[in-house]
Coordinates of C-alpha atoms and ligand atoms in Angstrom, one line a residue:
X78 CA 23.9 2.9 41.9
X79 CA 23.1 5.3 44.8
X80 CA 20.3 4.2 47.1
X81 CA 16.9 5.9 46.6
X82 CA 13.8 5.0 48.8
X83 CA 10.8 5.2 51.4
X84 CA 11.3 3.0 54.2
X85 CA 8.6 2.6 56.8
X86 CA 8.0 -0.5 59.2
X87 CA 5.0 -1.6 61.3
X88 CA 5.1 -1.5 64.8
X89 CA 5.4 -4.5 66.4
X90 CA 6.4 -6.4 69.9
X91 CA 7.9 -9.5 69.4
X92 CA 8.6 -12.5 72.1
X93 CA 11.0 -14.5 70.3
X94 CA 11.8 -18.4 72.0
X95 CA 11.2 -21.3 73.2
X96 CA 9.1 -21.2 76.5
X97 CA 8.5 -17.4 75.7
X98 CA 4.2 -18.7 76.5
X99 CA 5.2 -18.3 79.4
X100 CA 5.1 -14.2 80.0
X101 CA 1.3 -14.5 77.9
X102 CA -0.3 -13.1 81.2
X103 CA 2.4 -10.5 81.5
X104 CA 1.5 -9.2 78.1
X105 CA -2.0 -9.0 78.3
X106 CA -1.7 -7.2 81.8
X107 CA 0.8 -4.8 80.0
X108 CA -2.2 -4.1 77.5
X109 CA -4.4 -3.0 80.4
X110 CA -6.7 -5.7 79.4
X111 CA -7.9 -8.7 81.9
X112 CA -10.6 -10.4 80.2
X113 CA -9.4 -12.5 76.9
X114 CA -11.3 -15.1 74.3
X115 CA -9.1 -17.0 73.1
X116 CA -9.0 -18.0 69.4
X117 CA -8.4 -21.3 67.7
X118 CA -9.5 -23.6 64.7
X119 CA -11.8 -26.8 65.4
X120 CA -8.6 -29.2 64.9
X121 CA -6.5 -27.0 68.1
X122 CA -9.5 -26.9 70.7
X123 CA -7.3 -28.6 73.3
X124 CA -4.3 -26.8 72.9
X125 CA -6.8 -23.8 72.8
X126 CA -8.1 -24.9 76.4
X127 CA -4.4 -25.8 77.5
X128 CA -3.7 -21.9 76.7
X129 CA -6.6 -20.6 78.1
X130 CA -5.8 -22.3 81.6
X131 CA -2.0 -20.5 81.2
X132 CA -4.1 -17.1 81.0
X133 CA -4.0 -17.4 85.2
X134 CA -8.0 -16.2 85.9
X135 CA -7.4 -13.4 82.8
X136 CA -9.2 -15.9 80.2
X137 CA -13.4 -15.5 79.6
X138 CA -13.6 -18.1 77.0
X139 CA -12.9 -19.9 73.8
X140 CA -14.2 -19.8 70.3
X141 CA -12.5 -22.6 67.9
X142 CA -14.1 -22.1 65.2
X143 CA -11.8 -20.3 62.9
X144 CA -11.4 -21.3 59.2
X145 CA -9.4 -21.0 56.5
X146 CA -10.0 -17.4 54.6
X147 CA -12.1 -15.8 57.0
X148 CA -15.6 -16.5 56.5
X149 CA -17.6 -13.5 57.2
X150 CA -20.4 -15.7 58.9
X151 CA -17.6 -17.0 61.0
X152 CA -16.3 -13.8 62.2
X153 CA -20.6 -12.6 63.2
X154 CA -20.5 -15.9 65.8
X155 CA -17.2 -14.9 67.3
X156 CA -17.9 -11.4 67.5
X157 CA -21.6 -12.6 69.0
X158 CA -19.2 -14.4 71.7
X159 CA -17.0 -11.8 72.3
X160 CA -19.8 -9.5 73.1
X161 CA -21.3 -11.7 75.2
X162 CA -18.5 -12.7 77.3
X163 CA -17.5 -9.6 78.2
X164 CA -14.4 -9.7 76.4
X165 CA -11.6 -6.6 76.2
X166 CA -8.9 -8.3 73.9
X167 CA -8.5 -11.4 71.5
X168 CA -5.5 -13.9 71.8
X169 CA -5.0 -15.6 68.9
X170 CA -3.3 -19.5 68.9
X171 CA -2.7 -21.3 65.4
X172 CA -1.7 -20.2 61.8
X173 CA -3.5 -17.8 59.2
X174 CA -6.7 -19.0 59.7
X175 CA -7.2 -17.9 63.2
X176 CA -5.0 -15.3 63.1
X177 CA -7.4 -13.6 59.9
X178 CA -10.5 -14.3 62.4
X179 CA -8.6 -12.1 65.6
X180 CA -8.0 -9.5 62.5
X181 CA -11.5 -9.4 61.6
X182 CA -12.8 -8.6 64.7
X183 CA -9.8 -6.5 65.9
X184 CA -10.7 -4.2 62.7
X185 CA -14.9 -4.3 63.9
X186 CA -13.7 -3.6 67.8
X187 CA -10.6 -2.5 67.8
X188 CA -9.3 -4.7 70.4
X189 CA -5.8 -5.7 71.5
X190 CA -4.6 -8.9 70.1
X191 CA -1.8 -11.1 71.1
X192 CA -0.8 -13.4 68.6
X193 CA 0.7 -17.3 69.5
X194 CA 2.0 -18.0 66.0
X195 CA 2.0 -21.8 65.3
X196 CA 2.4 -21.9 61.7
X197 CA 5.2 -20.0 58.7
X198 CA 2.3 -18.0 57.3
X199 CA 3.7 -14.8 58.6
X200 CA -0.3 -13.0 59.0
X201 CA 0.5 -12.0 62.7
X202 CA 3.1 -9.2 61.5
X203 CA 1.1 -8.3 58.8
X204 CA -1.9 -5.4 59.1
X205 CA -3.7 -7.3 56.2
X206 CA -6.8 -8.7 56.8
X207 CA -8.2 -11.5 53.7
X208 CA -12.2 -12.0 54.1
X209 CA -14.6 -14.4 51.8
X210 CA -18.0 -14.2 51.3
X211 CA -19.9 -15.0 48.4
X212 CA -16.6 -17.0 47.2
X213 CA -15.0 -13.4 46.7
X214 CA -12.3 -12.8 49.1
X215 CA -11.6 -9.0 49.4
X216 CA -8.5 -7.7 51.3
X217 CA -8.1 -4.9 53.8
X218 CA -5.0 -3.3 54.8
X219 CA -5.4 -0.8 58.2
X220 CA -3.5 -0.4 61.6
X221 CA -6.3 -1.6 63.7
X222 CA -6.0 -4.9 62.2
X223 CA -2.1 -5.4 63.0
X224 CA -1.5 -7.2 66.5
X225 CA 0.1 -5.8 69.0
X226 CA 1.9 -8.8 70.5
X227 CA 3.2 -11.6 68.6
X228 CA 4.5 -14.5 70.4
X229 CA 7.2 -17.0 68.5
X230 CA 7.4 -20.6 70.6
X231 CA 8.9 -23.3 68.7
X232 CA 7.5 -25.3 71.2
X233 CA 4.5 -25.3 70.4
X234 CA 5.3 -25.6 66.7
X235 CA 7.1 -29.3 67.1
X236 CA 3.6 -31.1 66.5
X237 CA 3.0 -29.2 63.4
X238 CA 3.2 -32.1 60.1
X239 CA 5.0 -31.8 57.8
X240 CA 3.5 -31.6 55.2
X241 CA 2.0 -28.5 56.6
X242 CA 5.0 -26.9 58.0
X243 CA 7.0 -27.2 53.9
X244 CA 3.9 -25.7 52.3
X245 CA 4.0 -22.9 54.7
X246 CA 7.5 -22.5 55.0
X247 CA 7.5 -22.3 51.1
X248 CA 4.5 -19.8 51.8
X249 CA 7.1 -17.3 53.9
X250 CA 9.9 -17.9 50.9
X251 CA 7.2 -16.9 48.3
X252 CA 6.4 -13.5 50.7
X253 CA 10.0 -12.9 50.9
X254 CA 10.7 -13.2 46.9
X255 CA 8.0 -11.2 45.6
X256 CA 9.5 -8.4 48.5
X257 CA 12.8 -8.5 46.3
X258 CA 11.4 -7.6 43.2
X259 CA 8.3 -5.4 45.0
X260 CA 8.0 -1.7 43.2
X261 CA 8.5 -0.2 47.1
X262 CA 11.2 -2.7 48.2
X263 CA 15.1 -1.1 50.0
X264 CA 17.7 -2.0 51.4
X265 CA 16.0 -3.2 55.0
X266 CA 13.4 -5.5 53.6
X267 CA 15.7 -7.1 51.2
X268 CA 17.7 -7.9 54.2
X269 CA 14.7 -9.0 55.6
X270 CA 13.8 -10.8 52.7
X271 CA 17.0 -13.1 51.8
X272 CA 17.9 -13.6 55.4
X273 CA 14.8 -15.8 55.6
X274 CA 14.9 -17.4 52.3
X275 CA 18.3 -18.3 53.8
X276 CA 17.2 -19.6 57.0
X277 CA 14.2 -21.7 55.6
X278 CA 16.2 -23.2 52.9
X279 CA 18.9 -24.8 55.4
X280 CA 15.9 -25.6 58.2
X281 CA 13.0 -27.0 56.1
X282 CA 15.0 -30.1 55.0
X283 CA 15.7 -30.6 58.5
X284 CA 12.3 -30.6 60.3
X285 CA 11.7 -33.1 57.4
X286 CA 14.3 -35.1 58.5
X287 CA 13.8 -34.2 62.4
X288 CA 10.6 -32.7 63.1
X289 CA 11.0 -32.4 66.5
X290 CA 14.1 -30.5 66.2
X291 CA 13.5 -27.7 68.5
X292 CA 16.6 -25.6 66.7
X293 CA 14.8 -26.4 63.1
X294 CA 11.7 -25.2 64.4
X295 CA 13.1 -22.3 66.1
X296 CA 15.0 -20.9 63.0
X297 CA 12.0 -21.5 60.8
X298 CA 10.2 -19.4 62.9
X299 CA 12.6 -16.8 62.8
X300 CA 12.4 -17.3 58.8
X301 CA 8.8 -16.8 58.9
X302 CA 8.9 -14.1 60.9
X303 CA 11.0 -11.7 58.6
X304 CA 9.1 -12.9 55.7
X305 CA 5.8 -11.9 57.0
X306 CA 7.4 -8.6 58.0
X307 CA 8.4 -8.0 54.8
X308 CA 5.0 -9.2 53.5
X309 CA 3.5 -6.6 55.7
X310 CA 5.4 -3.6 54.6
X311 CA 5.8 -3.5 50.8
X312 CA 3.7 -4.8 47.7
X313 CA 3.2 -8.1 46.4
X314 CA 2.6 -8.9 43.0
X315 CA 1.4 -12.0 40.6
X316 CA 2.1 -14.5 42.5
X317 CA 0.1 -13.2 45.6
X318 CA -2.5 -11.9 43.1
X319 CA -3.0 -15.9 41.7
X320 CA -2.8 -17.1 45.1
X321 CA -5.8 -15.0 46.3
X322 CA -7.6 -15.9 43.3
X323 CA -6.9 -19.7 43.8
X324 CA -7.7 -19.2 47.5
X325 CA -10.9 -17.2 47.6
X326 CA -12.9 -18.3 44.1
X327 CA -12.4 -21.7 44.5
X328 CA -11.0 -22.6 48.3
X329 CA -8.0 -24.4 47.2
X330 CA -5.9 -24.8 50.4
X331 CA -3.4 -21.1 51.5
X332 CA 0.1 -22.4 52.1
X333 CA -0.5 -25.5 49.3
X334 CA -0.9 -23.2 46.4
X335 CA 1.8 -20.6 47.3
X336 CA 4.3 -23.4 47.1
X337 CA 2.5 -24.9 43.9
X338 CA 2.6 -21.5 42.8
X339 CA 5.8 -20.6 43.7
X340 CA 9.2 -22.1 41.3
X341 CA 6.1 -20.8 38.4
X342 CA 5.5 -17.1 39.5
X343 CA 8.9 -16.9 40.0
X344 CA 10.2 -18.4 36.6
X345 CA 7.9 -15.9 35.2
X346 CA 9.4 -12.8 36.2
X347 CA 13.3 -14.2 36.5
X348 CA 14.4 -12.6 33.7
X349 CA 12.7 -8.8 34.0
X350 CA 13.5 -9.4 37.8
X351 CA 16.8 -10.4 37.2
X352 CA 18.7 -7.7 39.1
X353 CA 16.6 -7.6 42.3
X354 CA 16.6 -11.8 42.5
X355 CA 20.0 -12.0 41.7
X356 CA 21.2 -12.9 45.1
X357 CA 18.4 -15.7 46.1
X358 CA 18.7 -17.1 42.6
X359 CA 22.5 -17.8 43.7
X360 CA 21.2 -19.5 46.8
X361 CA 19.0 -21.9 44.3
X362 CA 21.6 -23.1 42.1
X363 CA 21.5 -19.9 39.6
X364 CA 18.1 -21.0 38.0
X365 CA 15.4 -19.4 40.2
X366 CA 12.5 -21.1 38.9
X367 CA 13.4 -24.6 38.7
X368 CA 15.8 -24.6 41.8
X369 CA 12.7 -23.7 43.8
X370 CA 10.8 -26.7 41.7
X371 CA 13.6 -28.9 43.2
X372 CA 13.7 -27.6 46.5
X373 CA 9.6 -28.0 46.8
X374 CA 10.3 -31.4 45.4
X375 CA 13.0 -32.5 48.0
X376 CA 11.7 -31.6 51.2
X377 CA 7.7 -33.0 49.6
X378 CA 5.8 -30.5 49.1
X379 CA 2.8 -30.4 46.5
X380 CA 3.6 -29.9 42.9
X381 CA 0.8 -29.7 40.7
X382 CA -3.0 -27.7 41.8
X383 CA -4.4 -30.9 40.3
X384 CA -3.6 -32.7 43.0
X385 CA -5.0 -29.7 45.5
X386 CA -8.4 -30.4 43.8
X387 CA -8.8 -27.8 40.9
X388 CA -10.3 -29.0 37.9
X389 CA -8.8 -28.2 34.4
X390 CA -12.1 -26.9 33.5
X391 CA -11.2 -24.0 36.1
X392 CA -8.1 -23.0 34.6
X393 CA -9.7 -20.4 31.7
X394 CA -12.2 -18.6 34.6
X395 CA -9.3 -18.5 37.2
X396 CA -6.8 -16.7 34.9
X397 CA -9.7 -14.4 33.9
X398 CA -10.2 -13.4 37.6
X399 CA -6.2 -13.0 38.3
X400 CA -6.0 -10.1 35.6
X401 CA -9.4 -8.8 36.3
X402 CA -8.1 -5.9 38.0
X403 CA -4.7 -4.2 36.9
X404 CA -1.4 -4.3 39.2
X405 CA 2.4 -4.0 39.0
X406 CA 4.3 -6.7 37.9
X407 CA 7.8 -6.5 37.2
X408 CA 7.0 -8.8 34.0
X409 CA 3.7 -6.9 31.8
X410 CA 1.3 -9.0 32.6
X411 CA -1.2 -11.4 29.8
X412 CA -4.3 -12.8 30.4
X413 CA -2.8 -15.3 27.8
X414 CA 0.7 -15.7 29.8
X415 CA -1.5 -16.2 33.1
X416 CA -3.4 -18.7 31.4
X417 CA -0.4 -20.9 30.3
X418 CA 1.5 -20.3 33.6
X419 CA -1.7 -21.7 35.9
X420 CA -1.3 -24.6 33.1
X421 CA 1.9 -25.5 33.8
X422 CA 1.4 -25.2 37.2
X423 CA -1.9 -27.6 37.2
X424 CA 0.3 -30.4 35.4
X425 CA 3.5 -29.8 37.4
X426 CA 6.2 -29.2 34.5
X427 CA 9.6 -28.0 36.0
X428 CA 10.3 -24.2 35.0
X429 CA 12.9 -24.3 32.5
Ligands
NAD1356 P1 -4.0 -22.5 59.0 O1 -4.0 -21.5 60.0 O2 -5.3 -22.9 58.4 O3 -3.3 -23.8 59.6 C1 -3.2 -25.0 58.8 C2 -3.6 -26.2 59.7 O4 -2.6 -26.4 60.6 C3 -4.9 -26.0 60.5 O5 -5.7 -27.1 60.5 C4 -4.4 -25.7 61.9 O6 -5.4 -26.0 62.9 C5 -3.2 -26.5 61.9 N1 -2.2 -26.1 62.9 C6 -1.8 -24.8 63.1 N2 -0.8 -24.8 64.0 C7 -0.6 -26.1 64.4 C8 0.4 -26.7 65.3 N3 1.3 -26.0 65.9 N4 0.3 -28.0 65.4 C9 -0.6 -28.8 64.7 N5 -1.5 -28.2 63.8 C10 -1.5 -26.9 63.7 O7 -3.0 -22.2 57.7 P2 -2.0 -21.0 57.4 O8 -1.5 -21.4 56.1 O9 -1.2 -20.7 58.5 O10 -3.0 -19.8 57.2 C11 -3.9 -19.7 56.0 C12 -4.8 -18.5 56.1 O11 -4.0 -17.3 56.5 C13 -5.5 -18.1 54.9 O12 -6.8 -17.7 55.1 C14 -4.6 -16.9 54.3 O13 -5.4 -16.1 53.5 C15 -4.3 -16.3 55.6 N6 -3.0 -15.5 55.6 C16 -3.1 -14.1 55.7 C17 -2.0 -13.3 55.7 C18 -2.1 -11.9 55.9 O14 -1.1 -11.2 56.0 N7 -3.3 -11.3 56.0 C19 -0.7 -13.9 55.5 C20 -0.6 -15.3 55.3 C21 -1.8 -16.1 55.4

């Protein structure tokens, strides 16, 4: 079939490598800026302070108090700080969750952001921004939002558990299969896209075997890095949709229900999907839904939301919230087929 498509891709500056910290000062000279807060959650205040002393004199402060979905209250402090301090751009250490609070304040201020990606979540090559309040987490997609540097150093990824690192690695796979089947994929983001389904898949077994193989680390990064670029440039669908809901109504933890989520969603839409998934389904033993199911399984991730804390009682208002608001799906999308699939996915049975 002849090739028929928009591309168009995010700008973006990417430091790629072990020691690659290093040039931080370099980069937020190049940005004309000399007076950064740096960013963290509660549980990386000292690597926070470690990175803040690397900043050579161009640091004004910390604020650790990032949290998972961006809390609007949360974002008000460090904005309150940021004001306060003086401060002409934001750099960013950790995963999602303090990555979304440089985002929030970068689409308030506008200011330059450089990005120390720590985790597989893939936000820093995204110009999405997810924000909660009131339990409703609304989403944002704008340029002002998307940051301008993003550095990749594995070593500073070697002390991440594991337990976190599978969930979030099978967070960048789940970015990187929905891109496959997405209404506005081609030919670059599917490149994109199975390249670091391929990666993870060898790697993630490995940092659970080794997980302070730098190489492992390094080539999961790499992984998460074209999967969050491929997040950031076409549409999602269901399984992003349920993951949002499951996220923002009733703060079930990110990268724990995309890889609960995952082997489900994408048994769900195998078959209309069948084409576009044809080459990762190879890659998973020619049943998409349950080789992912395995996979999760082997390298220990979480299988069931039960056991991330959602009650069964929460089931019937979560899959009214997922189809509250229509969007493309390559499977036609059922309040009754969400409800049965969130089921499934609450007790843990394999995708057949
Ligand atoms: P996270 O940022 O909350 O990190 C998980 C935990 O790991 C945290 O406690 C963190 O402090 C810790 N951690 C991070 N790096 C570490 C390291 N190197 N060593 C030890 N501990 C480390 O989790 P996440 O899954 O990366 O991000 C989740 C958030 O990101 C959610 O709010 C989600 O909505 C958002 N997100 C947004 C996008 C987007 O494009 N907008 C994409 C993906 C995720």
């Amino acid at each position: 079939m002849a090739h028929c498509f928009l591309y168009t891709a995010n700008p973006a500056r990417i430091l790629f490598g072990p020691g690659s910290l290093s040039k931080i000062a370099d980069e937020i000279r190049h940005l004309g800026c000399s007076n950064a807060l740096v960013l963290s959650t509660p549980s990386r205040r000292e690597d926070a302070e470690c990175l803040h002393r690397q900043l050579k004199g161009l640091g004004v402060g910390i604020f650790s108090e990032a949290a998972m979905h961006t809390p609007v209250a949360v974002t008000e402090r460090a904005m309150a700080v940021y004001a306060e301090l003086g401060a002409d751009c934001i750099v960013t250490l950790g995963g999602g969750s303090a990555i979304g609070l440089g985002k929030a304040m970068a689409y308030r201020t506008h200011a330059p952001q450089v990005v120390v990606a720590t985790t597989y979540a893939g936000s820093e090559v995204t110009p999405i921004l997810g924000q909660t309040e009131n339990r409703i987490k609304t989403t944002i997609k704008h340029a002002s939002v998307l940051p301008d540097v993003v550095i990749y150093d594995a070593e500073l990824t070697l002390g991440l558990p594991v337990a976190i690192s599978v969930a979030s690695g099978l967070n960048a796979m789940a970015h990187a299969i929905e891109a496959l089947y997405s209404k506005n994929s081609n030919p670059i983001t599917d490149l994109m896209a199975l390249e670091g389904i391929r990666v993870l898949k060898i790697a993630l077994p490995l940092i659970v075997e080794q997980p302070y193989n730098l190489t492992a680390r390094n080539n999961t990064l790499y992984g998460a890095w074209l999967c969050g670029t491929v997040l950031g440039t076409v549409g999602m669908a269901l399984h992003h949709k349920i993951c949002h809901t499951l996220g923002g109504s009733f703060d079930l933890s990110h990268a724990e229900t995309h890889a609960v989520m995952l082997p489900h969603t994408a048994a769900y839409n195998a078959q209309d999907a069948k084409r576009a998934l044809a080459p990762v389904t190879q890659l998973f033993d020619g049943e998409l839904g349950s080789g992912l199911y395995d996979f999760a399984q082997l390298i220990g991730a979480p299988l069931t939301l039960k056991e991330l804390g959602l009650a069964e009682s929460d089931l019937d208002r979560a899959a009214d919230l997922a189809v509250e608001n229509a969007y493309w799906n390559p499977r036609p999308i059922t309040r009754e087929a969400v409800r049965e699939l969130l089921q499934h996915a609450w007790s843990g049975t394999r995708p057949t």
